[in-house]
């Protein structure tokens, strides 16, 4: 089989409706003004019988998440240079904490990021204009609303989850 990767504007996809066999969207749709509207656009590109996989952020319990949301509400509206300055300052202390946890034997996969990876991670947490959170039930409901079948969550991680569904061969 041949595989083609396409990159384009979600509001004006560079593919014909019902022209792709598989849609894979990891960490993208929730960075749009409306996640469901973005999902509808990419779902139109899917052929009958095709599969779609999306990975989205979900709300996290706890004080750390609440503090991140509050900080993000202050940082995200700032001009780009100020956002980047904040993140580049913050990454220094984040890497120091990572090295300390490693030295104490308390590290996990999140404590094995390079400086560049940590910078990208912090940019993603604090700087996007849109960074919506969704629940598995919400996404399963969207899939049902769009007429998809065989809906299931395939992975759940600390920050988000992935869900897959199949477009029916024939419209209902």
Coordinates of N, CA and C in Angstrom, one line a residue:
X1 N 0.8 -1.2 0.0 CA 0.0 0.0 0.0 C 0.9 1.2 0.0
X2 N 0.3 2.3 -0.6 CA 1.0 3.6 -0.6 C 0.5 4.4 0.5
X3 N 1.4 5.2 1.1 CA 1.0 6.1 2.2 C 1.3 7.5 1.8
X4 N 0.4 8.4 2.0 CA 0.7 9.8 1.7 C 0.3 10.6 3.0
X5 N 1.3 11.4 3.4 CA 1.0 12.3 4.6 C 0.7 13.7 4.0
X6 N -0.3 14.3 4.6 CA -0.7 15.6 4.1 C -0.8 16.6 5.3
X7 N -0.2 17.7 5.1 CA -0.2 18.7 6.1 C -1.0 19.9 5.5
X8 N -1.9 20.5 6.2 CA -2.7 21.6 5.7 C -3.5 22.3 6.8
X9 N -4.2 23.3 6.4 CA -5.1 24.1 7.2 C -6.3 23.3 7.5
X10 N -6.6 23.1 8.8 CA -7.8 22.3 9.1 C -9.1 23.0 8.7
X11 N -9.1 24.3 8.5 CA -10.3 24.9 8.1 C -10.5 24.9 6.6
X12 N -9.5 24.4 5.9 CA -9.5 24.3 4.4 C -8.6 23.1 4.0
X13 N -9.1 21.9 4.3 CA -8.2 20.8 4.1 C -7.9 20.6 2.6
X14 N -6.6 20.2 2.3 CA -6.2 20.1 0.9 C -6.5 18.7 0.4
X15 N -7.6 18.1 0.8 CA -8.0 16.8 0.3 C -9.5 16.8 0.0
X16 N -9.9 15.9 -0.9 CA -11.3 15.9 -1.3 C -12.1 15.1 -0.2
X17 N -13.4 15.5 -0.1 CA -14.2 14.7 0.9 C -14.2 13.2 0.5
X18 N -14.3 12.4 1.6 CA -14.3 11.0 1.4 C -13.2 10.4 0.5
X19 N -12.0 10.9 0.8 CA -10.9 10.5 -0.1 C -9.7 9.8 0.7
X20 N -9.8 9.8 2.0 CA -8.7 9.1 2.8 C -9.3 7.9 3.6
X21 N -8.4 7.0 3.8 CA -8.7 5.7 4.5 C -8.6 5.8 6.0
X22 N -7.7 6.7 6.4 CA -7.4 6.8 7.8 C -7.0 8.2 8.2
X23 N -7.6 8.7 9.3 CA -7.2 10.0 9.8 C -6.6 9.8 11.1
X24 N -5.4 10.3 11.3 CA -4.6 10.3 12.5 C -4.3 11.7 13.0
X25 N -4.9 12.0 14.1 CA -4.7 13.4 14.7 C -4.3 13.3 16.1
X26 N -3.1 13.6 16.4 CA -2.6 13.5 17.8 C -2.2 14.8 18.3
X27 N -3.0 15.4 19.2 CA -2.6 16.6 19.9 C -2.8 17.8 19.0
X28 N -3.8 17.8 18.1 CA -4.0 18.9 17.1 C -5.4 19.6 17.3
X29 N -6.4 18.8 17.3 CA -7.8 19.3 17.2 C -8.1 20.2 18.4
X30 N -7.6 19.9 19.6 CA -7.9 20.7 20.7 C -7.2 22.1 20.7
X31 N -6.4 22.3 19.7 CA -5.7 23.7 19.6 C -6.4 24.5 18.6
X32 N -7.7 24.3 18.3 CA -8.5 25.0 17.4 C -9.6 25.7 18.2
X33 N -10.2 26.8 17.6 CA -11.3 27.5 18.3 C -12.4 26.6 18.9
X34 N -12.7 25.5 18.1 CA -13.7 24.6 18.6 C -13.3 23.2 18.1
X35 N -13.1 22.3 19.1 CA -12.5 21.0 18.8 C -13.5 20.2 18.0
X36 N -14.8 20.2 18.3 CA -15.8 19.5 17.6 C -15.9 19.9 16.1
X37 N -15.9 21.2 15.9 CA -15.9 21.8 14.5 C -14.7 21.3 13.7
X38 N -13.5 21.3 14.4 CA -12.3 20.8 13.7 C -12.4 19.3 13.4
X39 N -13.0 18.5 14.3 CA -13.2 17.1 14.1 C -14.2 16.9 12.9
X40 N -15.2 17.6 12.8 CA -16.2 17.5 11.7 C -15.5 17.7 10.3
X41 N -14.6 18.7 10.3 CA -13.8 19.0 9.0 C -13.0 17.8 8.6
X42 N -12.2 17.2 9.5 CA -11.3 16.1 9.2 C -12.2 14.8 8.9
X43 N -13.3 14.7 9.6 CA -14.1 13.5 9.4 C -14.7 13.5 8.0
X44 N -15.0 14.6 7.4 CA -15.5 14.7 6.1 C -14.5 14.1 5.0
X45 N -13.3 14.1 5.4 CA -12.3 13.6 4.4 C -12.2 12.1 4.4
X46 N -12.8 11.5 5.4 CA -12.7 10.0 5.6 C -13.7 9.3 4.7
X47 N -13.2 8.2 4.0 CA -14.0 7.4 3.1 C -14.9 6.5 4.0
X48 N -16.1 6.1 3.5 CA -16.9 5.1 4.2 C -16.0 3.9 4.5
X49 N -16.1 3.4 5.7 CA -15.3 2.2 6.1 C -14.0 2.6 6.6
X50 N -13.6 3.9 6.5 CA -12.3 4.4 7.0 C -12.3 4.6 8.5
X51 N -11.1 4.6 9.1 CA -11.0 4.8 10.5 C -10.4 6.2 10.9
X52 N -10.8 6.7 12.0 CA -10.3 7.9 12.5 C -9.8 7.7 14.0
X53 N -8.6 8.3 14.2 CA -8.0 8.2 15.6 C -7.7 9.7 16.0
X54 N -8.1 10.1 17.1 CA -7.8 11.4 17.7 C -7.2 11.2 19.1
X55 N -6.3 12.1 19.4 CA -5.7 12.1 20.8 C -5.9 13.5 21.3
X56 N -6.6 13.7 22.4 CA -6.9 15.0 23.0 C -6.5 15.0 24.5
X57 N -6.3 16.2 25.0 CA -6.1 16.4 26.4 C -7.4 16.2 27.2
X58 N -7.2 15.7 28.4 CA -8.4 15.6 29.3 C -8.0 16.4 30.6
X59 N -9.0 16.8 31.3 CA -8.8 17.5 32.6 C -8.0 16.6 33.6
X60 N -7.1 17.1 34.3 CA -6.4 16.4 35.3 C -6.8 16.9 36.7
X61 N -7.0 15.9 37.7 CA -7.3 16.4 39.0 C -6.1 17.0 39.7
X62 N -6.3 17.8 40.6 CA -5.1 18.3 41.4 C -4.8 19.7 41.3
X63 N -4.0 20.1 42.3 CA -3.5 21.5 42.4 C -2.6 21.9 41.3
X64 N -1.7 21.0 40.9 CA -0.7 21.3 39.8 C -1.5 21.7 38.5
X65 N -2.5 21.0 38.2 CA -3.3 21.3 37.0 C -4.0 22.6 37.1
X66 N -4.6 22.8 38.2 CA -5.3 24.1 38.5 C -4.3 25.3 38.4
X67 N -3.1 25.1 38.9 CA -2.1 26.2 38.9 C -1.7 26.4 37.4
X68 N -1.5 25.3 36.7 CA -1.1 25.5 35.3 C -2.2 26.2 34.5
X69 N -3.5 25.9 34.7 CA -4.5 26.6 34.1 C -4.5 28.1 34.4
X70 N -4.3 28.5 35.6 CA -4.3 29.9 36.0 C -3.1 30.6 35.4
X71 N -1.9 30.0 35.4 CA -0.7 30.6 34.8 C -1.0 30.7 33.3
X72 N -1.5 29.7 32.7 CA -1.8 29.7 31.2 C -2.7 30.9 30.9
X73 N -3.7 31.2 31.7 CA -4.7 32.3 31.5 C -4.0 33.6 31.5
X74 N -2.8 33.7 32.1 CA -2.1 34.9 32.2 C -1.1 35.0 31.0
X75 N -0.4 33.9 30.7 CA 0.7 33.8 29.7 C 0.1 33.8 28.3
X76 N -0.9 32.9 28.0 CA -1.3 32.7 26.6 C -1.7 34.0 25.9
X77 N -2.3 35.0 26.5 CA -2.7 36.2 25.8 C -1.5 37.1 25.5
X78 N -0.3 36.9 26.1 CA 0.8 37.8 25.9 C 1.3 37.7 24.5
X79 N 2.1 38.8 24.1 CA 2.7 38.7 22.8 C 3.7 37.6 22.7
X80 N 4.0 37.0 21.5 CA 4.9 35.9 21.4 C 6.2 36.0 22.0
X81 N 6.9 37.1 21.9 CA 8.3 37.2 22.6 C 8.2 37.1 24.1
X82 N 7.1 37.6 24.7 CA 7.0 37.5 26.1 C 6.7 36.1 26.5
X83 N 5.8 35.4 25.8 CA 5.5 34.0 26.0 C 6.8 33.1 26.0
X84 N 7.6 33.3 24.9 CA 8.8 32.6 24.8 C 9.8 32.9 25.9
X85 N 9.9 34.1 26.3 CA 10.8 34.5 27.4 C 10.3 33.8 28.7
X86 N 9.0 33.8 28.9 CA 8.5 33.0 30.1 C 9.0 31.6 30.1
X87 N 8.7 30.9 28.9 CA 9.0 29.5 28.8 C 10.5 29.2 28.9
X88 N 11.3 30.1 28.3 CA 12.8 29.8 28.4 C 13.3 30.0 29.8
X89 N 12.7 30.9 30.6 CA 13.0 31.1 32.0 C 12.5 29.9 32.8
X90 N 11.3 29.4 32.5 CA 10.7 28.3 33.3 C 11.4 27.0 33.0
X91 N 11.9 26.8 31.8 CA 12.6 25.5 31.5 C 13.8 25.3 32.3
X92 N 14.5 26.3 32.7 CA 15.7 26.2 33.5 C 15.3 25.5 34.9
X93 N 14.3 26.1 35.5 CA 13.9 25.4 36.8 C 13.3 24.1 36.6
X94 N 12.6 23.9 35.5 CA 12.0 22.5 35.2 C 13.0 21.5 35.0
X95 N 14.1 21.8 34.3 CA 15.2 20.9 34.1 C 16.0 20.6 35.4
X96 N 16.1 21.7 36.2 CA 16.8 21.5 37.5 C 16.0 20.5 38.4
X97 N 14.6 20.7 38.4 CA 13.8 19.8 39.2 C 13.9 18.3 38.6
X98 N 13.9 18.2 37.3 CA 14.1 16.9 36.6 C 15.4 16.2 37.1
X99 N 16.5 17.0 37.1 CA 17.8 16.4 37.5 C 17.8 16.0 38.9
X100 N 17.1 16.8 39.8 CA 17.0 16.5 41.2 C 16.2 15.2 41.4
X101 N 15.1 15.1 40.7 CA 14.3 13.9 40.9 C 15.1 12.7 40.4
X102 N 15.8 12.8 39.3 CA 16.7 11.7 38.8 C 17.7 11.3 39.9
X103 N 18.4 12.3 40.4 CA 19.4 12.1 41.4 C 18.8 11.4 42.7
X104 N 17.6 11.7 43.0 CA 16.9 11.0 44.1 C 16.3 9.7 43.8
X105 N 16.4 9.3 42.5 CA 15.7 8.1 42.1 C 14.2 8.1 42.0
X106 N 13.7 9.3 41.9 CA 12.2 9.5 41.9 C 11.7 9.8 40.5
X107 N 12.5 9.6 39.4 CA 12.1 10.0 38.1 C 11.2 9.0 37.4
X108 N 10.5 9.5 36.4 CA 9.7 8.7 35.6 C 10.0 9.1 34.1
X109 N 9.1 8.7 33.2 CA 9.4 9.0 31.8 C 9.4 10.5 31.5
X110 N 8.6 11.2 32.3 CA 8.6 12.7 32.1 C 9.9 13.3 32.6
X111 N 10.7 12.6 33.3 CA 12.0 13.1 33.8 C 13.1 12.7 32.9
X112 N 12.8 12.3 31.7 CA 13.8 12.0 30.7 C 13.7 12.8 29.5
X113 N 13.3 14.0 29.6 CA 13.2 14.9 28.5 C 14.4 15.7 28.3
X114 N 14.8 16.0 27.0 CA 15.9 16.9 26.7 C 15.4 18.3 26.9
X115 N 16.4 19.3 26.9 CA 16.1 20.7 27.0 C 15.1 21.1 26.0
X116 N 15.3 20.6 24.7 CA 14.4 21.0 23.6 C 13.0 20.4 23.9
X117 N 12.9 19.1 24.3 CA 11.6 18.5 24.5 C 10.9 19.2 25.7
X118 N 11.6 19.6 26.7 CA 11.0 20.2 27.8 C 10.5 21.6 27.4
X119 N 11.2 22.3 26.6 CA 10.8 23.6 26.1 C 9.5 23.5 25.2
X120 N 9.5 22.5 24.4 CA 8.3 22.3 23.5 C 7.1 21.9 24.4
X121 N 7.3 21.1 25.4 CA 6.3 20.7 26.4 C 5.7 21.9 27.1
X122 N 6.6 22.8 27.6 CA 6.1 24.0 28.3 C 5.5 25.0 27.4
X123 N 5.9 25.1 26.2 CA 5.3 26.0 25.2 C 3.8 25.5 25.0
X124 N 3.7 24.2 24.9 CA 2.4 23.6 24.7 C 1.4 23.8 25.9
X125 N 2.0 23.7 27.0 CA 1.2 23.9 28.2 C 0.7 25.4 28.4
X126 N 1.6 26.3 28.2 CA 1.3 27.7 28.6 C 1.0 28.7 27.5
X127 N 1.4 28.4 26.2 CA 1.3 29.5 25.3 C 0.2 29.4 24.2
X128 N -0.4 28.3 23.9 CA -1.4 28.3 22.8 C -2.6 29.2 23.1
X129 N -3.1 29.8 22.0 CA -4.4 30.5 22.2 C -5.5 29.6 22.6
X130 N -5.5 28.4 22.0 CA -6.5 27.4 22.4 C -5.9 26.1 22.9
X131 N -6.4 25.6 23.9 CA -5.9 24.3 24.5 C -7.0 23.7 25.3
X132 N -8.0 23.2 24.6 CA -9.2 22.7 25.2 C -9.0 21.3 25.9
X133 N -9.7 21.0 26.9 CA -9.7 19.7 27.5 C -11.1 19.0 27.3
X134 N -11.0 17.7 27.1 CA -12.2 16.9 26.8 C -12.2 15.6 27.5
X135 N -13.4 15.1 27.7 CA -13.6 13.8 28.3 C -13.8 12.7 27.3
X136 N -13.5 11.5 27.7 CA -13.8 10.3 26.8 C -15.2 10.3 26.4
X137 N -16.1 10.4 27.4 CA -17.6 10.4 27.1 C -17.9 11.5 26.0
X138 N -17.4 12.6 26.2 CA -17.7 13.7 25.2 C -17.2 13.3 23.8
X139 N -16.0 12.8 23.7 CA -15.5 12.4 22.4 C -16.3 11.2 21.8
X140 N -16.7 10.3 22.6 CA -17.5 9.2 22.1 C -18.8 9.7 21.6
X141 N -19.4 10.7 22.3 CA -20.6 11.3 21.9 C -20.5 12.0 20.6
X142 N -19.4 12.7 20.4 CA -19.1 13.3 19.1 C -19.1 12.3 18.0
X143 N -18.4 11.2 18.2 CA -18.3 10.2 17.2 C -19.7 9.6 16.9
X144 N -20.5 9.4 17.9 CA -21.9 8.9 17.6 C -22.7 10.0 16.9
X145 N -22.5 11.2 17.2 CA -23.2 12.3 16.6 C -22.9 12.4 15.1
X146 N -21.6 12.0 14.8 CA -21.1 12.0 13.4 C -21.5 10.7 12.7
X147 N -22.1 9.8 13.4 CA -22.5 8.5 12.7 C -21.5 7.5 12.7
X148 N -20.4 7.6 13.5 CA -19.3 6.6 13.5 C -19.7 5.4 14.3
X149 N -19.0 4.3 14.0 CA -19.3 3.0 14.7 C -18.0 2.5 15.3
X150 N -18.0 1.4 16.0 CA -16.9 0.8 16.7 C -16.0 1.8 17.4
X151 N -16.7 2.5 18.2 CA -16.0 3.6 19.0 C -15.3 3.0 20.2
X152 N -14.1 3.4 20.4 CA -13.4 2.9 21.7 C -12.2 3.8 22.0
X153 N -12.0 3.9 23.3 CA -10.8 4.6 23.7 C -9.7 3.6 23.7
X154 N -8.6 4.0 23.1 CA -7.5 3.0 22.9 C -6.3 3.2 23.9
X155 N -6.2 4.4 24.4 CA -5.2 4.7 25.4 C -5.6 5.8 26.3
X156 N -5.1 5.8 27.5 CA -5.3 6.8 28.5 C -4.0 7.1 29.1
X157 N -3.6 8.3 29.1 CA -2.3 8.7 29.7 C -2.6 9.9 30.7
X158 N -1.5 10.3 31.3 CA -1.6 11.3 32.3 C -2.3 12.6 31.8
X159 N -2.0 13.0 30.6 CA -2.5 14.3 30.1 C -3.7 14.1 29.1
X160 N -3.9 13.0 28.6 CA -4.9 12.8 27.6 C -5.2 11.4 27.2
X161 N -6.0 11.3 26.1 CA -6.4 9.9 25.7 C -6.6 9.9 24.2
X162 N -6.6 8.7 23.7 CA -6.8 8.5 22.3 C -8.1 7.7 22.1
X163 N -8.8 8.0 21.0 CA -10.1 7.3 20.7 C -10.2 7.1 19.2
X164 N -10.6 5.9 18.9 CA -10.7 5.5 17.5 C -12.2 5.2 17.1
X165 N -12.5 5.4 15.9 CA -13.9 5.0 15.4 C -13.8 4.7 13.9
X166 N -14.9 4.1 13.4 CA -15.0 3.7 12.0 C -16.2 4.4 11.4
X167 N -16.0 5.0 10.2 CA -17.1 5.6 9.4 C -17.9 4.4 8.8
X168 N -19.2 4.4 8.9 CA -19.9 3.2 8.4 C -19.8 3.2 6.8
X169 N -19.9 2.0 6.3 CA -19.9 1.9 4.8 C -21.0 2.6 4.1
X170 N -22.1 2.7 4.7 CA -23.3 3.4 4.2 C -23.8 4.3 5.2
X171 N -24.3 5.5 4.7 CA -24.9 6.4 5.6 C -26.2 5.9 6.2
X172 N -26.5 6.3 7.4 CA -27.7 5.8 8.0 C -28.9 6.7 7.6

